[in-house]
Tab-separated table of C-alpha atoms and ligand atoms in Angstrom:
chain	number	residue	atom	x	y	z
A	120	MET	CA	-9.164	-4.443	-4.534
A	121	GLU	CA	-5.737	-3.499	-5.905
A	122	ILE	CA	-2.593	-4.765	-4.314
A	123	TRP	CA	0.301	-2.297	-3.851
A	124	LEU	CA	3.712	-3.151	-2.456
A	125	ASP	CA	4.716	-1.353	0.856
A	126	THR	CA	8.457	-1.121	0.348
A	127	ALA	CA	11.236	1.086	-1.196
A	128	LYS	CA	13.367	-1.898	-2.053
A	129	ILE	CA	13.907	-2.015	-5.882
A	130	GLU	CA	14.534	-5.795	-5.992
A	131	GLU	CA	11.327	-6.617	-4.152
A	132	ILE	CA	9.441	-4.325	-6.506
A	133	GLN	CA	10.972	-5.799	-9.582
A	134	GLU	CA	10.183	-9.354	-8.416
A	135	ALA	CA	6.503	-8.536	-7.403
A	136	ILE	CA	6.080	-6.763	-10.832
A	137	SER	CA	7.111	-9.940	-12.577
A	138	TRP	CA	4.257	-11.718	-10.919
A	139	GLY	CA	1.847	-9.387	-12.573
A	140	VAL	CA	-0.097	-8.557	-9.456
A	141	ILE	CA	0.811	-5.164	-8.148
A	142	THR	CA	-0.360	-1.768	-9.512
A	143	GLY	CA	1.227	0.678	-7.103
A	144	VAL	CA	3.872	1.294	-4.296
A	145	THR	CA	3.825	3.026	-0.980
A	146	THR	CA	7.033	4.283	0.662
A	147	ASN	CA	7.670	6.148	3.798
A	148	PRO	CA	10.943	7.419	5.493
A	149	SER	CA	11.379	4.206	7.436
A	150	LEU	CA	10.951	2.124	4.390
A	151	MET	CA	13.555	4.319	2.466
A	152	MET	CA	15.927	3.874	5.406
A	153	ARG	CA	15.486	0.046	5.228
A	154	ALA	CA	16.173	0.248	1.511
A	155	GLY	CA	19.529	1.828	2.379
A	156	THR	CA	18.886	5.128	0.465
A	157	THR	CA	18.766	8.829	1.371
A	158	ASP	CA	18.297	9.830	-2.286
A	159	LEU	CA	14.506	9.911	-2.159
A	160	LYS	CA	14.168	11.518	-5.556
A	161	THR	CA	16.267	9.025	-7.496
A	162	ASN	CA	14.684	6.028	-5.609
A	163	THR	CA	11.105	7.275	-6.114
A	164	ARG	CA	11.668	7.892	-9.842
A	165	ARG	CA	13.084	4.520	-10.291
A	166	ILE	CA	10.189	2.965	-8.497
A	167	ALA	CA	7.774	5.027	-10.584
A	168	GLU	CA	9.312	3.870	-13.832
A	169	LEU	CA	9.193	0.320	-12.795
A	170	VAL	CA	5.609	0.141	-11.515
A	171	GLY	CA	4.000	2.607	-13.934
A	172	GLY	CA	1.286	3.343	-11.380
A	173	PRO	CA	0.793	5.360	-8.145
A	174	VAL	CA	3.923	5.682	-5.970
A	175	SER	CA	3.486	7.348	-2.582
A	176	ALA	CA	6.278	9.570	-1.388
A	177	GLU	CA	6.038	11.094	2.096
A	178	VAL	CA	6.759	14.636	3.321
A	179	ILE	CA	8.521	14.937	6.616
A	180	SER	CA	7.878	18.601	7.717
A	181	ASP	CA	5.745	19.277	10.672
A	182	ASP	CA	4.181	22.571	9.405
A	183	ALA	CA	1.848	22.998	6.485
A	184	GLN	CA	4.206	25.484	4.720
A	185	GLY	CA	7.007	23.012	4.804
A	186	MET	CA	4.861	20.132	3.748
A	187	ILE	CA	3.564	22.250	0.761
A	188	ALA	CA	7.143	23.140	-0.191
A	189	GLU	CA	8.265	19.503	-0.066
A	190	ALA	CA	5.278	18.431	-2.102
A	191	LYS	CA	6.050	21.229	-4.686
A	192	ASP	CA	9.340	19.361	-5.274
A	193	ILE	CA	8.028	15.823	-5.088
A	194	VAL	CA	5.271	16.269	-7.731
A	195	THR	CA	8.023	17.152	-10.260
A	196	TRP	CA	9.712	13.719	-9.815
A	197	SER	CA	7.090	11.707	-11.781
A	198	SER	CA	3.538	11.876	-13.009
A	199	HIS	CA	2.980	8.615	-10.954
A	200	VAL	CA	3.898	10.264	-7.680
A	201	VAL	CA	1.237	10.601	-4.866
A	202	ILE	CA	2.064	12.956	-2.036
A	203	LYS	CA	1.766	11.307	1.364
A	204	ILE	CA	0.839	13.728	4.057
A	205	PRO	CA	0.226	12.905	7.703
A	206	ILE	CA	-3.335	13.539	9.116
A	207	THR	CA	-2.620	16.437	11.526
A	208	VAL	CA	-4.050	19.965	11.577
A	209	GLU	CA	-1.069	21.078	9.571
A	210	GLY	CA	-1.362	18.033	7.321
A	211	LEU	CA	-5.103	19.040	6.590
A	212	LYS	CA	-4.030	22.574	5.564
A	213	ALA	CA	-1.379	21.085	3.298
A	214	ILE	CA	-3.830	18.469	1.831
A	215	LYS	CA	-6.207	21.221	0.975
A	216	VAL	CA	-3.542	23.272	-0.970
A	217	VAL	CA	-1.800	20.339	-2.567
A	218	SER	CA	-5.027	18.635	-3.824
A	219	GLU	CA	-5.990	21.847	-5.555
A	220	TRP	CA	-2.860	22.036	-7.756
A	221	PRO	CA	-4.088	19.327	-8.833
A	222	ALA	CA	-2.019	16.577	-7.298
A	223	ARG	CA	-3.007	13.369	-5.675
A	224	VAL	CA	-2.616	13.142	-1.856
A	225	ASN	CA	-2.524	10.039	0.314
A	226	ALA	CA	-3.414	11.054	3.859
A	227	THR	CA	-1.274	8.801	5.960
A	228	LEU	CA	-1.097	7.635	9.644
A	229	VAL	CA	-4.874	7.506	9.825
A	230	PHE	CA	-6.115	5.768	12.904
A	231	SER	CA	-9.818	6.692	12.981
A	232	ALA	CA	-12.823	7.175	10.702
A	233	ASN	CA	-12.973	10.841	11.798
A	234	GLN	CA	-9.441	11.465	10.572
A	235	ALA	CA	-10.373	9.722	7.268
A	236	LEU	CA	-13.505	11.835	6.914
A	237	LEU	CA	-11.562	15.092	7.445
A	238	ALA	CA	-8.830	14.088	5.034
A	239	ALA	CA	-11.456	13.303	2.319
A	240	HIS	CA	-13.195	16.661	2.930
A	241	ALA	CA	-9.812	18.425	2.646
A	242	GLY	CA	-9.315	16.867	-0.841
A	243	ALA	CA	-7.268	13.622	-0.258
A	244	THR	CA	-7.394	11.138	-3.107
A	245	TYR	CA	-6.546	8.342	-0.682
A	246	VAL	CA	-6.619	7.650	3.077
A	247	SER	CA	-4.442	5.017	4.699
A	248	PRO	CA	-5.708	3.482	7.794
A	249	PHE	CA	-2.915	1.700	9.684
A	250	VAL	CA	-4.499	-1.634	10.535
A	251	GLY	CA	-1.601	-3.429	12.055
A	252	ARG	CA	-0.497	-0.565	14.296
A	253	LEU	CA	-3.981	-0.359	15.592
A	254	ASP	CA	-4.018	-4.124	16.270
A	255	ASP	CA	-0.657	-3.790	17.941
A	256	ALA	CA	-2.155	-1.120	20.252
A	257	GLY	CA	-4.948	-3.457	21.300
A	258	HIS	CA	-7.681	-2.125	18.928
A	259	ASP	CA	-9.535	-3.696	16.077
A	260	GLY	CA	-7.724	-2.095	13.085
A	261	MET	CA	-9.975	-3.666	10.461
A	262	GLU	CA	-13.033	-2.227	12.158
A	263	VAL	CA	-11.691	1.299	11.302
A	264	VAL	CA	-11.428	0.290	7.610
A	265	ARG	CA	-15.070	-1.050	7.797
A	266	GLU	CA	-16.211	2.247	9.398
A	267	ILE	CA	-14.483	4.380	6.745
A	268	ALA	CA	-15.828	2.216	3.903
A	269	ALA	CA	-19.381	2.423	5.275
A	270	ILE	CA	-19.183	6.187	5.763
A	271	PHE	CA	-17.713	6.918	2.291
A	272	GLU	CA	-20.262	4.652	0.678
A	273	MET	CA	-23.291	6.229	2.612
A	274	HIS	CA	-22.212	9.741	1.721
A	275	ASP	CA	-20.878	9.291	-1.772
A	276	ILE	CA	-17.320	10.235	-0.889
A	277	THR	CA	-14.994	9.167	-3.676
A	278	THR	CA	-11.779	9.197	-1.710
A	279	LYS	CA	-10.203	5.752	-1.958
A	280	ILE	CA	-9.167	3.610	1.109
A	281	ILE	CA	-5.752	2.032	1.306
A	282	ALA	CA	-5.484	-0.613	3.973
A	283	ALA	CA	-2.063	-0.072	5.261
A	284	SER	CA	0.221	-1.639	7.937
A	285	MET	CA	-0.798	-5.097	6.833
A	286	ARG	CA	0.959	-7.689	8.911
A	287	HIS	CA	-0.212	-11.016	7.493
A	288	PRO	CA	-2.191	-12.543	4.618
A	289	ARG	CA	-5.465	-12.695	6.566
A	290	HIS	CA	-5.336	-8.871	6.839
A	291	VAL	CA	-5.515	-8.694	3.033
A	292	ILE	CA	-8.532	-10.901	2.766
A	293	GLU	CA	-10.290	-8.815	5.579
A	294	ALA	CA	-9.302	-5.595	3.972
A	295	ALA	CA	-10.975	-6.682	0.690
A	296	LEU	CA	-14.123	-7.813	2.572
A	297	ALA	CA	-14.184	-4.560	4.602
A	298	GLY	CA	-14.322	-2.503	1.319
A	299	ALA	CA	-10.842	-1.192	1.013
A	300	HIS	CA	-9.884	-0.143	-2.567
A	301	VAL	CA	-6.229	-1.021	-2.149
A	302	ALA	CA	-4.147	-3.092	0.309
A	303	THR	CA	-0.537	-1.991	0.469
A	304	VAL	CA	1.443	-4.991	1.623
A	305	PRO	CA	5.080	-5.739	2.659
A	306	TYR	CA	6.881	-8.136	0.278
A	307	LYS	CA	6.863	-10.803	2.977
A	308	VAL	CA	3.066	-10.616	3.171
A	309	LEU	CA	2.817	-10.822	-0.612
A	310	GLN	CA	4.914	-13.965	-0.579
A	311	SER	CA	2.734	-15.594	2.120
A	312	MET	CA	-0.411	-14.707	0.057
A	313	ILE	CA	0.765	-17.128	-2.678
A	314	TYR	CA	1.966	-19.941	-0.532
A	315	HIS	CA	-0.236	-22.888	0.565
A	316	PRO	CA	1.232	-26.222	1.609
A	317	LEU	CA	-1.433	-28.116	-0.158
A	318	THR	CA	-0.647	-26.534	-3.455
A	319	ASP	CA	2.928	-27.966	-3.007
A	320	VAL	CA	1.576	-31.350	-1.964
A	321	GLY	CA	-0.807	-31.241	-4.891
A	322	ILE	CA	2.014	-30.568	-7.444
A	323	GLN	CA	4.081	-33.322	-6.061
A	324	ARG	CA	1.215	-35.813	-6.149
A	325	PHE	CA	0.372	-34.786	-9.761
A	326	LYS	CA	4.016	-35.271	-10.727
A	327	ALA	CA	4.311	-38.599	-9.082
A	328	ASP	CA	1.120	-39.935	-10.646
A	329	TRP	CA	2.197	-38.783	-14.087
A	330	GLU	CA	5.562	-40.456	-13.616
A	331	GLN	CA	3.782	-43.601	-12.609
A	332	ALA	CA	1.441	-43.363	-15.717
A	333	LEU	CA	4.430	-42.915	-18.015
A	334	SER	CA	6.478	-45.752	-16.478
A	335	SER	CA	3.449	-48.233	-16.751
A	336	LYS	CA	3.497	-47.496	-20.496
A	337	ARG	CA	7.260	-48.195	-20.962
B	20	LIG	C1	1.610	2.820	4.538
B	20	LIG	O1	1.514	3.540	3.621
B	20	LIG	C2	2.834	2.606	5.451
B	20	LIG	O2	3.933	2.763	4.621
B	20	LIG	C3	2.868	1.256	6.078
B	20	LIG	O3	1.821	0.451	5.738
B	20	LIG	C4	3.221	1.206	7.532
B	20	LIG	O4	3.246	-0.034	7.977
B	20	LIG	P1	3.921	-0.559	9.254
B	20	LIG	O5	3.027	-0.333	10.440
B	20	LIG	O6	4.346	-1.953	9.097
B	20	LIG	O7	5.281	0.321	9.425
């Protein structure tokens, strides 16, 4: 399972790239706002240059014609760009058109396996079930990922599953076990994936023992 970063903040992306673990980035209007930018084109291009892999940029129109017009512009920003389209009836119409250009579409705001199935049939390259937001609403978000993975596998559907709205490191493990192809994680979650107190304790112990070994030779 690939790890993508769920952020529009350049410093976080640069840092995560230096770790050698991320292969893509997802953004959305809220993440752009949190990154303090309204220049979506410049920021998306910069992210694409840095990551050299898929970068999702989201349309904000409500109607298919508006989404398609936005997508027409967004695809010119970078060959790495993936058009993020919400899974509504208008979104489906837009996914069908945009996927045929050809361009890659990430169907976003997916909260059920039915939505994922429809997005796949309309031509989406990716579907993004929002695990954390489902959990927040009292559902089992990961169960939706499991259902989508089982249905896609059973029916030879090649659309890839991006486990989104990851809230904690355990979500990432569960997404991998559930069959997601990608987990898109906030920088904070990525940081907590690497941290373990026993690793720190182990390093300290090895250092102390080595110091003791050296001093006994002196
Ligand atoms: C996915 O592509 C979205 O950008 C993201 O995962 C949403 O997560 P949130 O529920 O933490 O806003």
